[in-house]
XYZ file of C-alpha atoms in Angstrom:
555
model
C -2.668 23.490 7.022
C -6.121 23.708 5.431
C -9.035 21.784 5.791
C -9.653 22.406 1.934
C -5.880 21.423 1.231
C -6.006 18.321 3.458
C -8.959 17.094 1.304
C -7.565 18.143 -2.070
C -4.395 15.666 -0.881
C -6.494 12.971 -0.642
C -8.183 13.900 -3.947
C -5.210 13.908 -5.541
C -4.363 10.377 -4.186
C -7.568 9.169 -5.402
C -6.746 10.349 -8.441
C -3.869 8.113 -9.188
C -5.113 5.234 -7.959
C -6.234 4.249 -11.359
C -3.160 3.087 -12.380
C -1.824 1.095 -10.037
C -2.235 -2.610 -10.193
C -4.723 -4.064 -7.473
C -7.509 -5.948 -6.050
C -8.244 -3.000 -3.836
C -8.588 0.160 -5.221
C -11.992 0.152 -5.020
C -11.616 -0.232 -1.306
C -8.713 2.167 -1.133
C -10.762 4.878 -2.872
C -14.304 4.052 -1.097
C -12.553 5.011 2.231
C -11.062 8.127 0.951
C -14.595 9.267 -0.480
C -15.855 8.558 3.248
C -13.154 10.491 5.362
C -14.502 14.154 5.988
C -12.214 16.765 8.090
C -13.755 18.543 11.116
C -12.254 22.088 12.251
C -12.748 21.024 16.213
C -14.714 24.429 18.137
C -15.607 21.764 21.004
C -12.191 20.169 22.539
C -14.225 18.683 25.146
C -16.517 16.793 22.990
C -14.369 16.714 19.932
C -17.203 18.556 18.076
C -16.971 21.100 15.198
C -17.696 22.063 11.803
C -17.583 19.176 9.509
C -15.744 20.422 5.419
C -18.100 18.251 2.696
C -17.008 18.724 -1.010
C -19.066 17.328 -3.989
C -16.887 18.354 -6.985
C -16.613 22.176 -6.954
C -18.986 23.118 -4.251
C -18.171 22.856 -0.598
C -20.621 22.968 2.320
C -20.341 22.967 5.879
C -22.129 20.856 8.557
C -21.714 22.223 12.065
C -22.162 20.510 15.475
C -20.025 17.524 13.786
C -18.922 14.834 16.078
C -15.239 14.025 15.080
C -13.871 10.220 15.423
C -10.357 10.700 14.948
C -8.284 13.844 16.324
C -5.035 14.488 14.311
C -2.143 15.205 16.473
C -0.984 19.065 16.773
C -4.144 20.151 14.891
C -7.441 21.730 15.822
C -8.790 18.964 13.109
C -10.763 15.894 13.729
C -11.553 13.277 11.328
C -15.874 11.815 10.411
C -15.128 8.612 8.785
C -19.118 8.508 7.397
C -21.190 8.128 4.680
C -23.517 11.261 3.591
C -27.198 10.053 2.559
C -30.016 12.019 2.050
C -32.848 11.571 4.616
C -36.686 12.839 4.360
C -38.616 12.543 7.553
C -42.698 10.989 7.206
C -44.821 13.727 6.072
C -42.274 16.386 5.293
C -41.671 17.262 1.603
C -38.486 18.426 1.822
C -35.252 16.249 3.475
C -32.062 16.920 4.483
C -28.537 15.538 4.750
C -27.462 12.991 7.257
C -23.599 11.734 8.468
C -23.925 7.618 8.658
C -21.149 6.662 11.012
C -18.969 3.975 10.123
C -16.192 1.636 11.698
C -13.535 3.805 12.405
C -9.857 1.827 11.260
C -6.515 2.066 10.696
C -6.457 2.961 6.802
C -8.806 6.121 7.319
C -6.440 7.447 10.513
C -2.943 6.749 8.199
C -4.599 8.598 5.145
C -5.464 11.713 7.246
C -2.468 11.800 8.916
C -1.160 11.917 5.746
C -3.211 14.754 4.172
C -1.804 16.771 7.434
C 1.997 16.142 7.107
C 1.739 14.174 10.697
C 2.970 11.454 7.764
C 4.930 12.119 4.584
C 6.771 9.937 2.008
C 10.398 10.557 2.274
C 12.141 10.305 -0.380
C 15.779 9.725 0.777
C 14.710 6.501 2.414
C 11.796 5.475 -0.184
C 9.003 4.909 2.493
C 6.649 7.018 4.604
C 7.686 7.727 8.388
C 5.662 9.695 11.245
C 6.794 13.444 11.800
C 7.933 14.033 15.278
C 9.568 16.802 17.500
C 12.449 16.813 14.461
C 12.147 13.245 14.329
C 11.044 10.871 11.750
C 10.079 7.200 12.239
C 10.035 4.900 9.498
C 7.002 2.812 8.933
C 7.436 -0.822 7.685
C 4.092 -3.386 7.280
C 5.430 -4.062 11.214
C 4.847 -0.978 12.447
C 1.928 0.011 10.768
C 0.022 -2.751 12.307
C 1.090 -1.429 15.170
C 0.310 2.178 15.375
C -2.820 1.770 12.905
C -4.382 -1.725 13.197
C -7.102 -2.679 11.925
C -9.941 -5.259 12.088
C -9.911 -8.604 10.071
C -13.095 -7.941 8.797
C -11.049 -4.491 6.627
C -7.966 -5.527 5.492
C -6.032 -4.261 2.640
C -3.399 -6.454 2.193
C -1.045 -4.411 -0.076
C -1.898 -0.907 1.153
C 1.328 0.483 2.007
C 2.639 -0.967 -1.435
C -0.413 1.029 -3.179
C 0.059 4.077 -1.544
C 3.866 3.967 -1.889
C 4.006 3.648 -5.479
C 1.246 6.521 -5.581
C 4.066 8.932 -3.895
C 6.960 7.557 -4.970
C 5.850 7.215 -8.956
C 3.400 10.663 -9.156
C 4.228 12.865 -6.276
C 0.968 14.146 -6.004
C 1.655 16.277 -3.178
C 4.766 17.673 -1.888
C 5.616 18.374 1.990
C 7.709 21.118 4.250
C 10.203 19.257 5.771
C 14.307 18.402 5.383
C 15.033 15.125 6.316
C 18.373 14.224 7.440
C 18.479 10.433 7.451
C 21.366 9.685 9.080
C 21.348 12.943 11.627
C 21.249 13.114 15.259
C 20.493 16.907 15.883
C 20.394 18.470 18.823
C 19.146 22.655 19.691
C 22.591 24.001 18.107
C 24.648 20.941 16.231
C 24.391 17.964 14.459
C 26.036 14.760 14.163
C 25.717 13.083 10.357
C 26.017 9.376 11.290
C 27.127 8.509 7.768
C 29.905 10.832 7.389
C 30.780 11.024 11.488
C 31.175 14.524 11.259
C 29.757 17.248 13.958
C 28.212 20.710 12.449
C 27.560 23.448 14.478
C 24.048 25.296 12.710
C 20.793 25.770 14.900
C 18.038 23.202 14.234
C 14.794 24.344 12.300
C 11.127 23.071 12.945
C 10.789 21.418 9.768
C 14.278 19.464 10.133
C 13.576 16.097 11.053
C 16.215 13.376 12.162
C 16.951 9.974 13.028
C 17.412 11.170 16.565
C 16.702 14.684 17.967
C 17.812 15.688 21.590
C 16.791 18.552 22.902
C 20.553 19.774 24.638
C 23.147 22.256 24.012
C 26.521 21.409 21.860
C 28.673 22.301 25.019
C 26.250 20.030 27.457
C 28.270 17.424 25.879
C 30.794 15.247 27.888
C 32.395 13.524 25.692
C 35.750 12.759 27.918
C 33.794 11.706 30.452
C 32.183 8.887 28.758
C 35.263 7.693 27.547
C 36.864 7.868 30.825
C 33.520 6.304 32.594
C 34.463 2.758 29.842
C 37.652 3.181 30.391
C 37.458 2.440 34.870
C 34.922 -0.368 34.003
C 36.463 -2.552 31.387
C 38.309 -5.581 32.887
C 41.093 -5.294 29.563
C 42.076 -3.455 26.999
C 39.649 -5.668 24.633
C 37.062 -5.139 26.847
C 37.601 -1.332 26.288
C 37.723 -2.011 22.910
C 34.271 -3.535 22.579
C 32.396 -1.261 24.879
C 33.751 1.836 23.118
C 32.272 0.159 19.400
C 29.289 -0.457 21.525
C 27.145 2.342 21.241
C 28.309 3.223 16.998
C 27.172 -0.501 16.482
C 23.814 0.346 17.814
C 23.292 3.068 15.924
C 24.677 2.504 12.801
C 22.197 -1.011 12.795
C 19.526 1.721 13.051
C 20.210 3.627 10.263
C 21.019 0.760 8.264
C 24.335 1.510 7.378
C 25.407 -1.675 8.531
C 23.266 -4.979 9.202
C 22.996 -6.369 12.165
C 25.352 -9.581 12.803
C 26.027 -9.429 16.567
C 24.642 -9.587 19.730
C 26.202 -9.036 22.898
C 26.841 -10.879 26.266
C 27.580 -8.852 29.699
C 28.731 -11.518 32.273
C 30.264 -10.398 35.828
C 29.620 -10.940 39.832
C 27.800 -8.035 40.012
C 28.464 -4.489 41.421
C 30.888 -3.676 38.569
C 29.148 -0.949 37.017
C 27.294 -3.180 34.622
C 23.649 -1.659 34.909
C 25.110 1.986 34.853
C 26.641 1.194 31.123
C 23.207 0.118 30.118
C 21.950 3.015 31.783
C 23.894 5.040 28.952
C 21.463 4.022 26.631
C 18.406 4.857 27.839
C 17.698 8.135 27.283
C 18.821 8.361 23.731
C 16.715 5.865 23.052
C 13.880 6.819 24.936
C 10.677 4.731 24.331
C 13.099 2.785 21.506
C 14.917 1.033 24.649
C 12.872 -2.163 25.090
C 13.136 -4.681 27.787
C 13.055 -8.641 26.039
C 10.768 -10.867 27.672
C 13.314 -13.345 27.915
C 11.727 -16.211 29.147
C 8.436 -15.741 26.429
C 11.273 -15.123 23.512
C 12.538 -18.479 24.282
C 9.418 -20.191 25.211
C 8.355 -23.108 22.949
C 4.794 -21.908 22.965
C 4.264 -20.335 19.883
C 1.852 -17.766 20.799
C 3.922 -16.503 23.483
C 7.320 -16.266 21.720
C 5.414 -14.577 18.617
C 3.680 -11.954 21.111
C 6.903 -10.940 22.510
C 8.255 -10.693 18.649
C 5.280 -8.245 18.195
C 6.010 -6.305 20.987
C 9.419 -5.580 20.149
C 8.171 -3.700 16.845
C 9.266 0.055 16.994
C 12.481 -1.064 19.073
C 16.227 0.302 18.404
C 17.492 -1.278 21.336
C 16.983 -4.782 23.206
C 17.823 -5.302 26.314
C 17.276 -9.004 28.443
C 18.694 -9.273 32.233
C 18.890 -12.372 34.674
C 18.502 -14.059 31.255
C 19.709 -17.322 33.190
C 22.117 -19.782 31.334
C 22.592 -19.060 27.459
C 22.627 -22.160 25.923
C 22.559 -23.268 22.426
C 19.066 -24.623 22.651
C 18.149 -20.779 23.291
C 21.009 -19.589 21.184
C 18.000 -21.095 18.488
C 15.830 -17.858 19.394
C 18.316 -15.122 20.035
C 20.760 -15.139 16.742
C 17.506 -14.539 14.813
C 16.387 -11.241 16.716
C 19.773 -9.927 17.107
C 20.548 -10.495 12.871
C 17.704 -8.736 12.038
C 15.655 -11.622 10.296
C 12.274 -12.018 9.059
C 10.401 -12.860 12.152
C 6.447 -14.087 12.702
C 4.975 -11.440 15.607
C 1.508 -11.346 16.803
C -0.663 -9.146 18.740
C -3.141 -10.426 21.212
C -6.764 -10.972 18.493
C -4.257 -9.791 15.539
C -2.980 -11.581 13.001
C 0.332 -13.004 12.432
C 2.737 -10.408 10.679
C 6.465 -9.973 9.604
C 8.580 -8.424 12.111
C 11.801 -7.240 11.092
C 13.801 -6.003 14.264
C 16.996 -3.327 13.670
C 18.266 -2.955 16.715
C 21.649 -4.206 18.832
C 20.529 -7.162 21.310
C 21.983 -6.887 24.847
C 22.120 -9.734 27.138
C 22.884 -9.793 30.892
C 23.394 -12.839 32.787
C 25.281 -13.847 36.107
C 25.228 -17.628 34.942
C 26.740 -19.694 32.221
C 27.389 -18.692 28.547
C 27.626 -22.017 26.463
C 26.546 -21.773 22.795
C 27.981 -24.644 21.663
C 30.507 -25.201 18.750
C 28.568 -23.925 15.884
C 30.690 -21.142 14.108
C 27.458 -19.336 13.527
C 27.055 -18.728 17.112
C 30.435 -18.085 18.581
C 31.418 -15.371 15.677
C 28.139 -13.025 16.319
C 28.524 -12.601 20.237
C 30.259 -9.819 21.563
C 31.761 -10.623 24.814
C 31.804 -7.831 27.131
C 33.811 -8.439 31.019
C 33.915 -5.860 32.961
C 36.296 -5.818 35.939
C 35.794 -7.317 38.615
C 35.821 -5.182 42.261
C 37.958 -6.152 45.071
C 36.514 -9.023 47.621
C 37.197 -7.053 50.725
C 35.315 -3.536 49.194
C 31.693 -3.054 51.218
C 28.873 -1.677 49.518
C 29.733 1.952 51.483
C 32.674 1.675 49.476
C 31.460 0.857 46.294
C 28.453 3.109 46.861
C 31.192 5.932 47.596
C 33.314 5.329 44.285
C 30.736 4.836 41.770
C 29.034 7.783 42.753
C 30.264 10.200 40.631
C 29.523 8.120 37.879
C 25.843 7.835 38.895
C 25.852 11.361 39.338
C 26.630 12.056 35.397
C 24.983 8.705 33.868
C 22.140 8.623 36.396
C 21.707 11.510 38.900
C 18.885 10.616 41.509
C 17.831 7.483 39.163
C 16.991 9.651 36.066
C 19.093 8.739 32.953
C 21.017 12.064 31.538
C 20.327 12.389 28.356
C 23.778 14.784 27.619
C 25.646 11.599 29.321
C 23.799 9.475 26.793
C 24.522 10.989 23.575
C 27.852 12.095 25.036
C 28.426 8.084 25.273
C 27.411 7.920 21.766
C 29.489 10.637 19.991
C 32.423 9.195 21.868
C 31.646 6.020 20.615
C 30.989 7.250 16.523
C 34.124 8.970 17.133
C 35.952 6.049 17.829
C 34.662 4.233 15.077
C 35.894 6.831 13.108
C 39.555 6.083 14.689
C 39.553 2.400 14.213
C 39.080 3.876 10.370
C 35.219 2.427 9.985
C 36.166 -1.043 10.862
C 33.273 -2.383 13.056
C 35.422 -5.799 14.380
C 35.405 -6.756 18.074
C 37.652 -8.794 20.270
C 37.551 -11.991 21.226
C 37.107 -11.610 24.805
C 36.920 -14.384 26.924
C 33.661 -14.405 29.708
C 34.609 -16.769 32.448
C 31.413 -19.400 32.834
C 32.134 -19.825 36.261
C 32.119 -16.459 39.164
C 33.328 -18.696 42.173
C 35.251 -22.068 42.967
C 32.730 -23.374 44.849
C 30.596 -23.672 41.353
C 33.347 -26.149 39.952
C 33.326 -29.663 39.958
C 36.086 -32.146 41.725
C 37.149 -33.366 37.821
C 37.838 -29.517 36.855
C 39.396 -28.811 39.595
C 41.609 -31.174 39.232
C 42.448 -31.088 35.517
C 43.130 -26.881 35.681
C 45.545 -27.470 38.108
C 47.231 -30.462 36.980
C 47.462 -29.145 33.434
C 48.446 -25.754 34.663
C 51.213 -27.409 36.564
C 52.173 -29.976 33.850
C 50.799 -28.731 30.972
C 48.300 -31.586 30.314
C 46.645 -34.657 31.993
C 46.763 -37.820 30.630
C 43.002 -39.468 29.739
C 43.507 -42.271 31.384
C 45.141 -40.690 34.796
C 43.626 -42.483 37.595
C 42.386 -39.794 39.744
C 40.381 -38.126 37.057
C 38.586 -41.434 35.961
C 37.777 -42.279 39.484
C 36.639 -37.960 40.031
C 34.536 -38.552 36.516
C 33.029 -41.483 37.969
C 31.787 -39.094 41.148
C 30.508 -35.997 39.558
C 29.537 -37.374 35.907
C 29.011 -41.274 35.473
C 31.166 -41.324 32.455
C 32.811 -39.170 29.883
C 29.800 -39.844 27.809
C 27.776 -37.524 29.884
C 26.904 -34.485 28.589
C 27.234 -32.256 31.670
C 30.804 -33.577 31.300
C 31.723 -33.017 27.940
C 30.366 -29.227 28.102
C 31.561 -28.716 31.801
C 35.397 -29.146 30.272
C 34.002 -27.610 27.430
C 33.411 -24.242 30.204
C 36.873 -24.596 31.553
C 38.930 -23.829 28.206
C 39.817 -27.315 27.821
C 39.762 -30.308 24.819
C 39.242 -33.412 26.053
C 40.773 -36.822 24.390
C 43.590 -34.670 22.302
C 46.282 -36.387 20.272
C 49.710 -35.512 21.709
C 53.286 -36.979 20.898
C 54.549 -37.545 24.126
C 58.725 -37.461 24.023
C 58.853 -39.383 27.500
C 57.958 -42.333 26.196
C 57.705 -41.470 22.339
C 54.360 -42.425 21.616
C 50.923 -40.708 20.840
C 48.990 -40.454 24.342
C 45.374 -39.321 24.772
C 45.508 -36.130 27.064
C 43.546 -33.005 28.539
C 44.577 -29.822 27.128
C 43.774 -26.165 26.875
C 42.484 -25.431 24.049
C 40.630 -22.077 25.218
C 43.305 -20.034 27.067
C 42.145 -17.221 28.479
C 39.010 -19.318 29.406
C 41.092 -21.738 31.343
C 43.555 -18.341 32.567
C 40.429 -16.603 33.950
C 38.976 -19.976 35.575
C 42.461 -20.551 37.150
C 42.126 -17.199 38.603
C 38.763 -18.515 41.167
C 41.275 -20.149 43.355
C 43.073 -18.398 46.136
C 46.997 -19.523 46.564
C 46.142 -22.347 49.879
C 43.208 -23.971 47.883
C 45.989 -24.394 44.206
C 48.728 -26.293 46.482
C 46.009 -28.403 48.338
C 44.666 -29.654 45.140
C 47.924 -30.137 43.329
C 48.979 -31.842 46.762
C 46.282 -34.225 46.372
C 47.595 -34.579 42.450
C 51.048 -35.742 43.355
C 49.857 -37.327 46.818
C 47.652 -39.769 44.351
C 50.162 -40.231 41.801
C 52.599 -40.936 44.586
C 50.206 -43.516 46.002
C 49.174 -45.257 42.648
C 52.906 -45.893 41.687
C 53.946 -47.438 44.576
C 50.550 -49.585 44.157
């Protein structure tokens, strides 16, 4: 493009700015009449011939020092004011370039003028112009990529702007936008109808995603078979296939997000490789949580990490620790997409509004209490466990193949990655567009040795009689040794962990009366906690049961 087209853009801009309501048009149009465009001769100075236009005539200032260099050009940007100077005993003067304060309003509006920005239409907001991408700009990410100091600040400037493009159109710009594409050198896959096309992509065809593969680099069996030897069940499958359509269809807004989800094993399972799968779709969009600062009850901390999230389209936390639903307080926000407060370090505080799927890896207990709110928007993933007696040679030796197409030498594939996501849109497009999970149960507990003496006790006596009464003797005097009382809360969540409901009503036919008991309440909970013990360590414990009983009756 132009010089002299890039600054009749911004003329036409100014323009319109007339009509709009605001406080700051004055400001908005005092920093147009102050941006100048350079055509750069000097790359190592960023030096050049400077473009000045004062109504019809246009004049030319070489040796120009430009402040701003806009991306893919051989332009550069003066942000100055133009004064007229006359030196002490010379009649005539000549023109000058005042510097000024270079910010973020004078970099957006010439990216602007050069396409490196346009107003899209199809999603009613501007984005930044990639390699065939497009990224969507929100008040969020504009304080990001152009910030600004306090001392400018135009509080409605997007909303200005937008209306300007949106309303008038003063400008049009070269490129298709397909806003719910993933394109790739020969296809594309349209996220909204799930549908793959087969056309060679064009430089002025931007998507939501663009990777830079073949159509038959795919691997689309693969992936599926790569869920398939991971997942523990067949709900497990279920929810790790949905997994990767969830994330992206949260991107593109075609659904909002409501879940976030919990990956819970002992480790060497395969885990990190599935998260692997993600990377290189997502490229710089993958984004590591600070978990510890998210949940932090410093303010300034948990709002930095909120800010530092912006431009994200997929969170990940690891060793998160023990969810809770003290810190269940922090996450359900992030993962649902609300209105969050974010701050950079000397910025203000902004709106942060976070589309993106919210992963969460921990090796300890997953407790978020009994609100509904909590329990129906997390996604329990298990993946299956390996055998106790494989070494690491082994595990090294079977999981290698799978490294070798996720991961080869460390490096995340991206053909694995949008294979796994293809596969996954494809399945969605099975389960006829219904994006519902199962209820999979994550065992809080990896070992026996984690459990206390009072659950051992109770999930094998109520495996073995199908409840325990409240008042059986050996779990009062067990309650008195681990917990104090029943009023303790370690107590009341540690049954809680096991899959069982403590002081149920039950009409016992024995002795035809309503008893007080222990029962399961959660059963695949309790099934997969059951499943810690080897067969010597059930029959001593349920010998110890009946051994007690034994004892107290005869007492």
């Amino acid at each position: 493009m132009k010089i002299q087209e890039a600054w009749e853009r911004l003329r036409s801009i100014q323009e319109k700015l007339h009509v709009i309501q605001s406080k700051n048009i004055a400001t908005i149009t005092q920093i147009i009449q102050h941006i100048h465009f350079i055509e750069i001769e000097n790359t190592t100075d960023l030096t050049g011939v400077l473009y000045y236009r004062d109504g019809k005539t246009s004049q030319h200032y070489t040796n120009r020092q430009a402040h701003y260099l806009i991306t893919g050009t051989q332009r550069g940007v003066a942000y100055a004011v133009r004064e007229y100077q006359k030196k002490a005993n010379e009649e005539e003067g000549g023109y000058i370039f005042k510097t000024l304060t270079m910010n973020g309003y004078v970099k957006f509006l010439s990216d602007l003028a050069f396409d490196n920005i346009i107003y899209a239409k199809e999603l009613e907001q501007f984005v930044m112009v990639g390699k065939n991408i497009f990224v969507p700009i929100d008040n969020a990410t504009f304080e990001k990529y152009y910030p600004h100091t306090k001392k400018v600040y135009i509080d409605d400037f997007l909303e200005v702007l937008t209306e300007i493009m949106k309303t008038y159109e003063p400008f049009k710009h070269r490129y298709i936008i397909h806003r719910y594409g993933i394109g790739g050198k020969n296809w594309r896959y349209d996220i909204k109808e799930l549908m793959m096309y087969d056309n060679k992509t064009k430089p002025t065809e931007l998507f939501y995603r663009y990777v830079d593969i073949e159509k038959n680099q795919l691997q689309i069996q693969k992936a599926i078979d790569y869920v398939a030897f991971v997942a523990r069940d067949k709900k497990t499958l279920h929810n790790l296939r949905l997994a990767h359509a969830y994330a992206v269809l949260v991107n593109v807004k075609l659904i909002s997000p409501t879940k976030f989800f919990v990956l819970r094993d002992k480790g060497r399972t395969g885990k990190g490789l599935f998260i692997e799968t993600f990377k290189a779709f997502y490229d710089e969009g993958f984004k590591r949580v600070n978990f510890d600062a998210l949940v932090s009850k410093q303010s300034f901390e948990r709002s930095n990490a909120i800010f530092n999230l912006i431009g994200a389209h997929f969170l990940y936390a690891n060793e998160t620790g023990a969810i809770d639903s003290e810190k269940m307080r922090f996450i359900r926000p992030v993962a649902t997409g609300e209105t969050l407060m974010g701050r950079g370090i000397g910025a203000n505080m902004i709106d942060v509004k976070i589309d993106a799927p919210f992963f969460l890896d921990t090796n300890e207990n997953v407790n978020t209490g009994e609100l509904k709110a909590n329990k129906s928007r997390m996604v329990r993933i298990a993946l299956k466990d390996r055998p106790d007696n494989e070494t690491d040679t082994q595990q090294k030796a079977i999981f290698k193949p799978w490294w070798d197409f996720i991961a080869p030498h460390g490096v995340p594939s991206l053909s694995a990655s949008v294979s796994f996501f293809i596969a996954s849109l494809e399945y969605y497009k099975f389960q006829n567009r219904q994006m519902e999970f199962e209820d999979v149960g994550l065992a809080n507990y990896l070992d026996a040795s984690e459990l206390s003496n009072t659950q051992e006790i109770l999930l094998i006596g109520i495996d073995k009689f199908g409840y325990m009464l409240l008042n059986d003797s050996l779990i009062r005097r067990a309650i008195i040794e681990d917990y104090g009382n029943t009023r303790n809360k370690l107590f009341k969540s540690d049954v809680q962990a096991i899959g069982v409901k403590h002081n149920h009503s039950m009409w016992l036919k024995e002795i035809e009366q309503v008893v007080k008991v222990y029962k399961v309440n959660n059963k695949e909970l309790f099934k997969q906690t059951l499943e810690l013990f080897d067969d010597d360590t059930r029959e001593a414990i349920l010998e110890q049961i009946i051994n007690f009983e034994n004892d107290d009756e005869s007492g």
